[in-house]
Amino acid sequence: MAAFGTLSDRLAETFRNLRTRGKLSAADVDGTVREIRRALLDADVALDVVKSFTGRVRERALGDEVSKALNPAQQVVQIVNEELVTILGGQSRRLQFAKTPPTVIMLAGLQGAGKTTLAGKLAKHLKSEGHTPLLVAADLQRPNAVNQLQVVGEQAGATVFAPEPGNGVGDPVRVAKDAIKYARDRVHDVVIVDTAGRLGIDAELMKQASNIRKAVDPDEVLFVIDAMIGQDAVATAKAFQEGVDFTGVVLSKLDGDARGGAALSVASVTGRPILFASTGESLDDFEPFHPDRMASRILDLGDILTLIEQAQKAFDEDEAKKVAEKFATDTFTLEDFLAQMQQLKNMGSIKGMLGMLPGAKGMREQLDNFDEREITRTEAIIQSMTPQERRTPKLLNGSRRLRIARGAGTTVTEVNALVNRFEQAAKMMKTVAKGGVPQVPGMGPIPGAGYAGKPKQQQAKKKSRSGNPAKRAAENAALAAGKPAGGSSGGGSGFGLGAAGAQNATPSEEELSALQRFLGR
């Protein structure tokens, strides 16, 4: 989502200013729409799309749905969210599979858009859903394209059909046709055809892509577009739509730092839905595209559903129950801690996950400074320990910690910090597992919580502080007997009066006299 970072910041700032107004005037709406227009244009969103978008937002914002709303500013945010969903394609769409296998998926796009890597990501995604994909090396033009697809296919665990060496040798149309027969014979239910690209649109590129399409009659033609391409995104998409035509769009390199607003224009301009989004270099950095979720991310409203889906894929439910039991019984070890961290890594980028939380843009600086390698360093420290040391951290004396630090290529200070963090986390999770609320370091006890840190020490017994030895002895004797020091039945107040709710709350004549002397009467 880094590609939409600047746009998100600009829109968030615009809405922050809007929320300070209790009632919106026409001037407020016009000013907000003007800022939205500038933000979209700065993000390289196509001019026609910006005009249409801001026109609809203004019309709705000046209508009854805002003027009669209890919270007009929030209603405007909702309108912008709905219109963003519209230009992103409206409803999400999934791949259409053929009634009779194999389903043929053809990838098209410019060179450098990430088609070959995306072929591996798509193959791994389909394999996780129970399909048996076949990758076809039909890009015989780009140097080492065939070899790259073979490497990516091996990482994804998918079969690669590559009868030609490539590097300018071989007929891509014949390779694509032979791949269909090969898939039927080897019972592959999905065929993914990786085609050649060019640095720019030319007649040769379009002719080759068109010939491959006619030869294999694909069920889906996915146009892969680089989210960092800028204003050329719309022109490129139109050229491919006229020359080859495509059924869906895949956004790649959404983790880039460039302005990615042009990618927002593709679905609106071409009328073709965005099916998938590639958000990183790893084969797991790939997800189905949901227009409503993407709009929420852009407006910094969070994407909790995607976060939950990623967690469900990465975490084993049975393993989670075992870990919960270990927390409750105080048997959670550094080995379990290491396993949990490795499962967390399987979810993908930590920055990406944190960015899905509502309001995450307010932590932009902290997110940018977060070092993903910290988890790798922590793994190295734990893996440098012996199994006995992982199970019993109390064994880690000074010499052992020095050995671990050297083995992990770090310092004893970092080893000490890790052990301290582990012990604090284990204590907190044990409290949570038992139904309590842990005390967070640096914060006081939480009112009404079942747990408030360490038990309070017993209150010291009260003693008389009178300067008169006889009176002091009498008051101490009264306190030892469980009676008030002043001889009254109440708890006493600052003036010696009985406490509220005491059985005998009526002050004595001596108390009233003392009170009058205090008041100067």
Coordinates of C-alpha atoms in Angstrom, one line a residue:
M1 CA 0.0 0.0 0.0
A2 CA 3.0 2.3 -0.1
A3 CA 1.9 3.2 -3.6
F4 CA -1.1 5.0 -2.2
G5 CA 0.7 6.5 0.8
T6 CA 0.8 10.1 -0.3
L7 CA -2.8 10.0 -1.5
S8 CA -3.9 8.6 1.9
D9 CA -2.0 11.3 3.8
R10 CA -3.6 14.1 1.7
L11 CA -7.1 12.7 2.1
A12 CA -6.7 12.1 5.8
E13 CA -5.5 15.7 6.3
T14 CA -8.5 17.0 4.3
F15 CA -11.0 15.0 6.4
R16 CA -9.2 16.0 9.7
N17 CA -9.9 19.7 8.9
L18 CA -13.5 18.8 7.9
R19 CA -14.3 17.1 11.2
T20 CA -13.7 20.4 13.2
R21 CA -16.9 21.8 11.7
G22 CA -20.3 21.0 13.3
K23 CA -22.3 22.0 10.2
L24 CA -21.1 22.1 6.7
S25 CA -21.7 25.0 4.4
A26 CA -21.5 25.0 0.6
A27 CA -18.1 26.7 0.9
D28 CA -16.9 23.9 3.2
V29 CA -18.0 21.3 0.7
D30 CA -16.4 23.1 -2.2
G31 CA -13.1 23.5 -0.3
T32 CA -13.1 19.8 0.6
V33 CA -13.8 18.7 -3.0
R34 CA -11.0 21.1 -4.2
E35 CA -8.5 19.4 -1.9
I36 CA -9.6 15.9 -2.9
R37 CA -9.2 17.0 -6.6
R38 CA -5.7 18.2 -5.9
A39 CA -4.8 15.0 -4.0
L40 CA -6.0 12.8 -6.8
L41 CA -4.3 14.7 -9.6
D42 CA -1.0 14.7 -7.6
A43 CA -1.3 11.0 -7.3
D44 CA -1.5 10.6 -11.1
V45 CA -5.2 9.7 -11.3
A46 CA -6.5 10.3 -14.8
L47 CA -8.1 13.7 -15.3
D48 CA -11.4 12.3 -16.6
V49 CA -11.7 10.0 -13.6
V50 CA -11.0 12.9 -11.2
K51 CA -13.6 15.1 -12.8
S52 CA -16.3 12.4 -12.7
F53 CA -15.3 11.4 -9.1
T54 CA -15.3 14.9 -7.6
G55 CA -18.5 15.8 -9.5
R56 CA -20.4 12.9 -7.9
V57 CA -18.9 13.6 -4.4
R58 CA -19.9 17.3 -4.6
E59 CA -23.4 16.6 -5.8
R60 CA -24.0 14.1 -3.0
A61 CA -22.3 16.2 -0.3
L62 CA -24.6 19.2 -1.1
G63 CA -27.6 16.9 -1.0
D64 CA -30.0 16.0 1.7
E65 CA -28.1 12.9 2.9
V66 CA -25.4 15.3 4.4
S67 CA -27.5 18.3 5.5
K68 CA -29.8 16.0 7.5
A69 CA -27.1 13.8 8.9
L70 CA -26.2 13.9 12.6
N71 CA -22.5 14.0 11.8
P72 CA -22.2 15.8 8.4
A73 CA -18.4 15.4 8.2
Q74 CA -18.5 11.7 8.8
Q75 CA -21.2 11.4 6.1
V76 CA -18.9 13.1 3.6
V77 CA -16.2 10.6 4.4
Q78 CA -18.7 7.8 3.8
I79 CA -19.6 9.3 0.4
V80 CA -15.9 9.6 -0.6
N81 CA -15.5 6.0 0.5
E82 CA -18.4 4.8 -1.6
E83 CA -17.3 6.7 -4.7
L84 CA -13.7 5.3 -4.3
V85 CA -15.2 1.8 -4.3
T86 CA -17.0 2.7 -7.5
I87 CA -13.9 3.8 -9.5
L88 CA -12.0 0.7 -8.2
G89 CA -14.6 -1.5 -9.8
G90 CA -17.5 -1.7 -7.4
Q91 CA -17.9 -5.4 -6.7
S92 CA -15.0 -7.8 -6.4
R93 CA -14.8 -10.6 -9.0
R94 CA -13.0 -13.9 -8.8
L95 CA -11.5 -16.0 -11.6
Q96 CA -13.9 -17.7 -14.0
F97 CA -13.0 -21.4 -14.3
A98 CA -13.8 -23.4 -17.4
K99 CA -16.6 -26.1 -17.1
T100 CA -14.2 -28.5 -18.8
P101 CA -10.6 -28.4 -17.6
P102 CA -8.1 -27.1 -18.1
T103 CA -8.9 -23.4 -17.4
V104 CA -6.5 -21.3 -19.5
I105 CA -5.2 -18.0 -18.1
M106 CA -3.1 -15.8 -20.3
L107 CA -0.9 -13.0 -18.8
A108 CA -0.3 -9.8 -20.9
G109 CA 1.5 -6.6 -20.2
L110 CA 4.7 -4.5 -20.8
Q111 CA 8.1 -5.8 -20.0
G112 CA 9.1 -5.1 -16.4
A113 CA 5.5 -5.1 -15.2
G114 CA 6.2 -8.3 -13.2
K115 CA 4.3 -10.9 -15.3
T116 CA 6.8 -13.8 -14.7
T117 CA 6.9 -13.3 -10.9
L118 CA 3.1 -12.9 -10.9
A119 CA 2.7 -16.2 -12.7
G120 CA 4.5 -17.9 -9.8
K121 CA 2.4 -16.0 -7.3
L122 CA -0.9 -16.9 -9.1
A123 CA 0.2 -20.6 -9.3
K124 CA 1.0 -20.8 -5.6
H125 CA -2.4 -19.1 -4.8
L126 CA -4.3 -21.5 -7.0
K127 CA -2.4 -24.5 -5.5
S128 CA -3.4 -23.4 -2.0
E129 CA -7.0 -23.7 -3.2
G130 CA -6.6 -27.2 -4.4
H131 CA -5.8 -26.7 -8.1
T132 CA -2.9 -28.2 -10.1
P133 CA -1.5 -25.3 -12.2
L134 CA 0.9 -25.6 -15.1
L135 CA 3.2 -22.7 -15.9
V136 CA 3.9 -22.1 -19.6
A137 CA 7.1 -20.4 -20.7
A138 CA 5.8 -18.5 -23.8
D139 CA 8.1 -15.5 -23.3
L140 CA 10.9 -16.5 -25.6
Q141 CA 12.0 -13.0 -26.3
R142 CA 13.4 -11.6 -23.1
P143 CA 16.9 -12.9 -22.0
N144 CA 16.6 -15.7 -19.4
A145 CA 12.8 -15.4 -19.1
V146 CA 12.4 -19.1 -19.4
N147 CA 15.0 -19.8 -16.7
Q148 CA 13.3 -17.2 -14.4
L149 CA 10.0 -18.9 -14.8
Q150 CA 11.5 -22.3 -14.0
V151 CA 13.0 -20.9 -10.8
V152 CA 9.7 -19.2 -9.8
G153 CA 7.8 -22.4 -10.6
E154 CA 10.0 -24.4 -8.4
Q155 CA 9.5 -21.9 -5.5
A156 CA 5.8 -22.1 -6.0
G157 CA 5.8 -25.9 -6.3
A158 CA 4.2 -25.8 -9.7
T159 CA 5.1 -27.7 -12.9
V160 CA 6.7 -25.6 -15.7
F161 CA 6.2 -26.4 -19.4
A162 CA 9.3 -25.0 -21.2
P163 CA 10.1 -27.0 -24.4
E164 CA 12.1 -24.1 -26.0
P165 CA 15.3 -22.5 -24.5
G166 CA 14.1 -18.9 -25.2
N167 CA 16.5 -16.0 -25.6
G168 CA 15.0 -15.4 -29.1
V169 CA 14.7 -19.0 -30.0
G170 CA 11.3 -20.8 -30.5
D171 CA 7.7 -20.2 -31.5
P172 CA 5.6 -18.9 -28.6
V173 CA 2.3 -19.7 -30.3
R174 CA 3.2 -23.3 -30.8
V175 CA 4.5 -23.6 -27.3
A176 CA 1.2 -22.2 -25.9
K177 CA -0.8 -24.7 -28.1
D178 CA 1.3 -27.7 -27.1
A179 CA 0.9 -26.7 -23.4
I180 CA -2.9 -27.3 -23.6
K181 CA -2.4 -30.9 -24.8
Y182 CA 0.3 -31.4 -22.2
A183 CA -2.0 -30.2 -19.4
R184 CA -4.8 -32.5 -20.5
D185 CA -2.4 -35.5 -20.6
R186 CA -0.9 -34.7 -17.2
V187 CA -4.2 -33.7 -15.6
H188 CA -3.5 -30.1 -14.8
D189 CA -6.7 -28.2 -14.3
V190 CA -5.2 -24.7 -14.8
V191 CA -2.8 -23.4 -17.4
I192 CA -1.0 -20.1 -16.9
V193 CA 0.6 -18.7 -20.0
D194 CA 3.4 -16.2 -19.5
T195 CA 3.8 -14.1 -22.6
A196 CA 6.5 -11.7 -23.8
G197 CA 6.4 -8.0 -23.2
R198 CA 8.0 -4.9 -24.7
L199 CA 9.4 -1.7 -23.3
G200 CA 6.6 0.1 -25.0
I201 CA 3.5 -0.5 -27.1
D202 CA 4.4 -1.7 -30.7
A203 CA 2.7 -3.7 -33.5
E204 CA 4.9 -6.8 -33.1
L205 CA 4.0 -7.1 -29.4
M206 CA 0.3 -6.8 -30.1
K207 CA 0.4 -9.2 -33.0
Q208 CA 2.2 -11.9 -31.0
A209 CA -0.2 -11.5 -28.0
S210 CA -3.2 -11.6 -30.3
N211 CA -1.9 -14.8 -32.1
I212 CA -1.4 -16.6 -28.7
R213 CA -4.9 -15.6 -27.7
K214 CA -6.4 -17.0 -30.9
A215 CA -4.4 -20.2 -30.5
V216 CA -5.3 -21.1 -26.9
D217 CA -8.7 -19.3 -26.6
P218 CA -8.1 -18.4 -22.9
D219 CA -10.9 -18.3 -20.3
E220 CA -9.2 -15.3 -18.6
V221 CA -6.8 -12.7 -20.0
L222 CA -5.1 -10.8 -17.2
F223 CA -3.5 -7.5 -17.9
V224 CA -0.6 -7.0 -15.5
I225 CA 0.1 -3.4 -14.8
D226 CA 2.9 -1.8 -12.8
A227 CA 1.3 0.5 -10.1
M228 CA 4.3 2.8 -10.4
I229 CA 3.9 3.4 -14.1
G230 CA 2.3 6.9 -13.7
Q231 CA 0.1 8.6 -16.3
D232 CA 1.0 6.0 -19.0
A233 CA -1.1 3.5 -17.1
V234 CA -4.3 4.6 -18.8
A235 CA -2.8 4.8 -22.3
T236 CA -1.2 1.4 -21.9
A237 CA -4.4 -0.2 -20.7
K238 CA -6.4 1.2 -23.6
A239 CA -3.8 0.0 -26.1
F240 CA -3.9 -3.6 -24.7
Q241 CA -7.7 -3.5 -24.6
E242 CA -7.9 -2.6 -28.3
G243 CA -5.1 -4.9 -29.4
V244 CA -5.6 -8.0 -27.3
D245 CA -8.5 -7.3 -25.0
F246 CA -8.5 -8.6 -21.5
T247 CA -11.0 -9.8 -18.9
G248 CA -9.3 -8.6 -15.8
V249 CA -6.5 -6.5 -14.3
V250 CA -3.7 -7.4 -11.9
L251 CA -1.9 -4.5 -10.0
S252 CA 1.7 -5.3 -9.3
K253 CA 4.3 -3.4 -7.2
L254 CA 1.8 -1.9 -4.8
D255 CA 4.5 -1.8 -2.2
G256 CA 6.5 0.8 -4.3
D257 CA 7.0 4.3 -3.1
A258 CA 5.9 6.0 -6.3
R259 CA 2.5 7.7 -6.8
G260 CA 0.2 4.8 -7.6
G261 CA -3.0 6.8 -8.3
A262 CA -2.9 6.0 -12.0
A263 CA -3.7 2.4 -11.1
L264 CA -7.0 3.6 -9.7
S265 CA -8.0 4.8 -13.1
V266 CA -7.6 1.5 -15.0
A267 CA -10.8 -0.2 -13.8
S268 CA -12.9 3.0 -14.4
V269 CA -11.4 3.7 -17.9
T270 CA -11.4 0.2 -19.3
G271 CA -14.5 -1.2 -17.5
R272 CA -12.6 -4.3 -16.6
P273 CA -12.4 -5.4 -12.9
I274 CA -9.2 -5.6 -10.8
L275 CA -8.8 -9.3 -9.8
F276 CA -5.6 -9.4 -7.8
A277 CA -3.0 -7.2 -6.2
S278 CA 0.7 -7.9 -5.8
T279 CA 2.1 -6.2 -2.7
G280 CA 5.7 -7.4 -2.4
E281 CA 8.6 -9.5 -3.8
S282 CA 7.7 -12.7 -1.9
L283 CA 5.4 -15.3 -3.6
D284 CA 3.1 -14.9 -0.6
D285 CA 2.7 -11.1 -1.2
F286 CA -0.4 -11.7 -3.3
E287 CA -4.0 -11.2 -2.5
P288 CA -7.4 -11.1 -4.2
F289 CA -8.5 -7.5 -4.9
H290 CA -11.5 -6.2 -2.9
P291 CA -12.5 -2.6 -4.0
D292 CA -14.2 -1.9 -0.7
R293 CA -11.2 -3.0 1.4
M294 CA -8.8 -1.0 -0.8
A295 CA -10.9 2.1 -0.5
S296 CA -10.8 1.7 3.3
R297 CA -7.1 1.4 3.3
I298 CA -6.7 4.5 1.2
L299 CA -8.9 6.5 3.5
D300 CA -7.0 5.1 6.6
L301 CA -10.1 3.2 7.8
G302 CA -8.3 -0.1 8.1
D303 CA -8.7 -3.5 6.5
I304 CA -9.4 -5.8 9.4
L305 CA -11.0 -8.5 7.2
T306 CA -7.8 -9.1 5.1
L307 CA -5.7 -9.1 8.3
I308 CA -8.0 -11.8 9.8
E309 CA -7.8 -13.9 6.6
Q310 CA -4.0 -13.7 6.6
A311 CA -3.9 -14.7 10.2
Q312 CA -6.2 -17.7 9.6
K313 CA -3.9 -18.9 6.8
A314 CA -0.7 -18.6 8.8
F315 CA -1.8 -19.8 12.3
D316 CA -2.7 -23.4 13.1
E317 CA -5.8 -23.5 15.4
D318 CA -4.8 -26.6 17.2
E319 CA -1.3 -25.2 17.8
A320 CA -2.9 -22.0 19.1
K321 CA -4.9 -24.0 21.7
K322 CA -1.8 -25.7 22.9
V323 CA 0.0 -22.4 23.3
A324 CA -2.9 -21.0 25.3
E325 CA -2.7 -24.0 27.6
K326 CA 1.0 -23.5 28.1
F327 CA 0.4 -19.8 29.0
A328 CA -2.2 -20.8 31.6
T329 CA 0.0 -23.5 33.1
D330 CA 3.2 -21.4 33.0
T331 CA 5.0 -23.8 30.7
F332 CA 5.5 -21.4 27.8
T333 CA 9.1 -21.6 26.7
L334 CA 11.5 -19.8 24.2
E335 CA 10.9 -22.7 21.8
D336 CA 7.2 -21.9 21.7
F337 CA 8.1 -18.2 21.4
L338 CA 10.3 -19.0 18.4
A339 CA 7.5 -21.1 16.7
Q340 CA 5.0 -18.2 17.2
M341 CA 7.4 -15.7 15.6
Q342 CA 8.0 -18.0 12.6
Q343 CA 4.2 -18.2 12.1
L344 CA 4.0 -14.4 12.3
K345 CA 6.6 -14.2 9.6
N346 CA 4.5 -16.5 7.4
M347 CA 1.7 -13.8 7.5
G348 CA 4.0 -11.5 5.4
S349 CA 5.3 -8.1 6.0
I350 CA 4.8 -6.8 9.6
K351 CA 4.6 -3.2 8.2
G352 CA 1.9 -4.3 5.8
M353 CA -0.1 -5.9 8.6
L354 CA 0.2 -2.9 10.8
G355 CA -0.8 -0.7 7.9
M356 CA -4.2 -2.5 7.8
L357 CA -5.1 -1.2 11.2
P358 CA -7.5 1.8 11.4
G359 CA -5.6 5.0 11.9
A360 CA -2.3 3.4 10.9
K361 CA -1.3 6.5 8.9
G362 CA -0.9 8.4 12.2
M363 CA 2.0 6.0 12.9
R364 CA 3.6 6.5 9.5
E365 CA 7.0 7.5 11.0
Q366 CA 7.1 4.6 13.4
L367 CA 6.1 2.2 10.6
D368 CA 8.7 3.6 8.2
N369 CA 11.4 3.2 11.0
F370 CA 10.3 -0.4 11.8
D371 CA 13.1 -2.9 11.0
E372 CA 11.7 -6.2 9.6
R373 CA 15.1 -7.8 10.3
E374 CA 14.5 -7.5 14.0
I375 CA 12.5 -10.7 13.9
T376 CA 15.4 -12.5 12.1
R377 CA 17.8 -11.3 14.7
T378 CA 15.6 -12.6 17.5
E379 CA 15.4 -15.9 15.7
A380 CA 19.1 -16.1 15.5
I381 CA 19.5 -15.5 19.3
I382 CA 17.0 -18.2 20.2
Q383 CA 18.5 -20.7 17.7
S384 CA 21.9 -20.1 19.3
M385 CA 20.6 -21.5 22.5
T386 CA 20.7 -25.2 23.5
P387 CA 17.3 -26.9 23.7
Q388 CA 17.7 -27.0 27.5
E389 CA 18.4 -23.2 27.6
R390 CA 15.2 -22.6 25.5
R391 CA 13.1 -24.6 27.9
T392 CA 14.6 -23.2 31.0
P393 CA 15.7 -19.5 30.5
K394 CA 16.8 -19.3 34.2
L395 CA 19.9 -21.3 33.2
L396 CA 21.2 -18.3 31.2
N397 CA 24.0 -17.0 33.3
G398 CA 26.6 -14.5 32.1
S399 CA 28.9 -17.0 30.3
R400 CA 26.0 -18.6 28.5
R401 CA 24.7 -15.3 27.4
L402 CA 28.1 -14.3 26.0
R403 CA 28.3 -17.6 24.1
I404 CA 24.8 -17.1 22.6
A405 CA 25.6 -13.5 21.6
R406 CA 28.7 -14.6 19.8
G407 CA 26.8 -17.4 18.1
A408 CA 24.1 -15.0 16.9
G409 CA 26.5 -12.3 15.9
T410 CA 25.0 -9.8 18.3
T411 CA 25.7 -8.4 21.8
V412 CA 25.0 -9.6 25.3
T413 CA 22.8 -6.5 25.7
E414 CA 20.5 -7.7 23.0
V415 CA 20.3 -11.2 24.5
N416 CA 19.4 -9.7 27.9
A417 CA 16.7 -7.5 26.3
L418 CA 15.2 -10.5 24.5
V419 CA 15.1 -12.6 27.7
N420 CA 13.5 -9.7 29.6
R421 CA 10.9 -9.2 26.9
F422 CA 10.1 -12.9 26.9
E423 CA 9.6 -13.0 30.6
Q424 CA 7.3 -9.9 30.6
A425 CA 5.3 -11.3 27.7
A426 CA 4.9 -14.7 29.4
K427 CA 3.7 -13.1 32.6
M428 CA 1.2 -10.9 30.8
M429 CA -0.2 -13.7 28.7
K430 CA -0.5 -16.0 31.7
T431 CA -2.6 -13.3 33.3
V432 CA -4.8 -13.0 30.2
A433 CA -5.1 -16.8 30.0
K434 CA -6.5 -16.9 33.5
G435 CA -9.1 -14.2 32.7
G436 CA -7.3 -11.2 34.2
V437 CA -6.1 -7.9 32.8
P438 CA -2.4 -7.5 32.8
Q439 CA -0.6 -4.4 34.1
V440 CA 1.2 -2.8 31.2
P441 CA 4.7 -1.6 32.0
G442 CA 4.7 2.2 32.5
M443 CA 0.9 2.3 33.3
G444 CA -0.9 2.0 36.6
P445 CA -3.4 -0.7 37.5
I446 CA -6.6 -0.7 35.4
P447 CA -9.7 0.2 37.5
G448 CA -12.0 -2.7 37.9
A449 CA -9.5 -5.2 36.5
G450 CA -9.2 -8.6 38.0
Y451 CA -5.4 -8.2 38.2
A452 CA -3.5 -5.1 39.3
G453 CA 0.1 -6.1 39.4
K454 CA 1.8 -7.1 42.6
P455 CA -0.4 -7.6 45.7
K456 CA -0.5 -4.7 48.0
Q457 CA 1.5 -5.0 51.2
Q458 CA -0.5 -5.0 54.4
Q459 CA -1.2 -1.6 55.7
A460 CA 1.0 -0.7 58.7
K461 CA -0.8 -0.5 62.1
K462 CA -1.8 3.0 63.1
K463 CA -0.1 4.5 66.1
S464 CA -0.8 7.7 68.1
R465 CA 1.3 10.7 67.3
S466 CA 0.4 12.7 70.4
G467 CA 3.1 14.6 72.1
N468 CA 1.6 13.9 75.6
P469 CA 3.0 10.5 76.8
A470 CA -0.1 9.7 78.9
K471 CA -2.5 10.5 76.0
R472 CA -0.3 8.6 73.5
A473 CA -0.4 5.5 75.7
A474 CA -4.2 5.7 76.1
E475 CA -4.7 6.2 72.3
N476 CA -2.4 3.3 71.5
A477 CA -4.3 1.1 73.9
A478 CA -7.5 2.1 72.3
L479 CA -6.2 1.3 68.8
A480 CA -4.9 -2.1 69.9
A481 CA -8.4 -2.9 71.2
G482 CA -9.9 -1.9 67.8
K483 CA -11.5 1.3 69.0
P484 CA -11.0 4.9 67.6
A485 CA -8.1 6.7 69.3
G486 CA -10.4 9.6 70.3
G487 CA -12.7 7.4 72.1
S488 CA -15.6 8.0 69.7
S489 CA -17.4 5.2 67.9
G490 CA -16.9 6.7 64.5
G491 CA -13.8 6.7 62.3
G492 CA -13.3 10.4 63.0
S493 CA -12.8 13.3 60.6
G494 CA -10.3 16.1 60.5
F495 CA -12.2 17.9 63.2
G496 CA -12.7 14.8 65.5
L497 CA -16.3 14.3 64.3
G498 CA -17.7 10.8 63.8
A499 CA -17.4 9.3 60.4
A500 CA -20.5 9.3 58.1
G501 CA -22.4 6.2 58.5
A502 CA -21.1 5.4 62.0
Q503 CA -23.6 4.1 64.5
N504 CA -23.2 7.1 66.8
A505 CA -22.7 10.1 64.4
T506 CA -23.7 12.8 66.9
P507 CA -20.7 14.8 68.1
S508 CA -20.1 15.2 71.8
E509 CA -20.0 18.5 73.7
E510 CA -16.2 18.3 73.8
E511 CA -16.0 17.9 70.1
L512 CA -18.4 20.8 69.5
S513 CA -16.3 22.9 71.8
A514 CA -13.1 22.0 70.0
L515 CA -14.8 22.9 66.7
Q516 CA -15.9 26.3 68.0
R517 CA -12.4 27.1 69.2
F518 CA -11.0 26.1 65.7
L519 CA -13.5 28.4 64.0
G520 CA -12.6 31.2 66.3
R521 CA -15.9 31.5 68.0

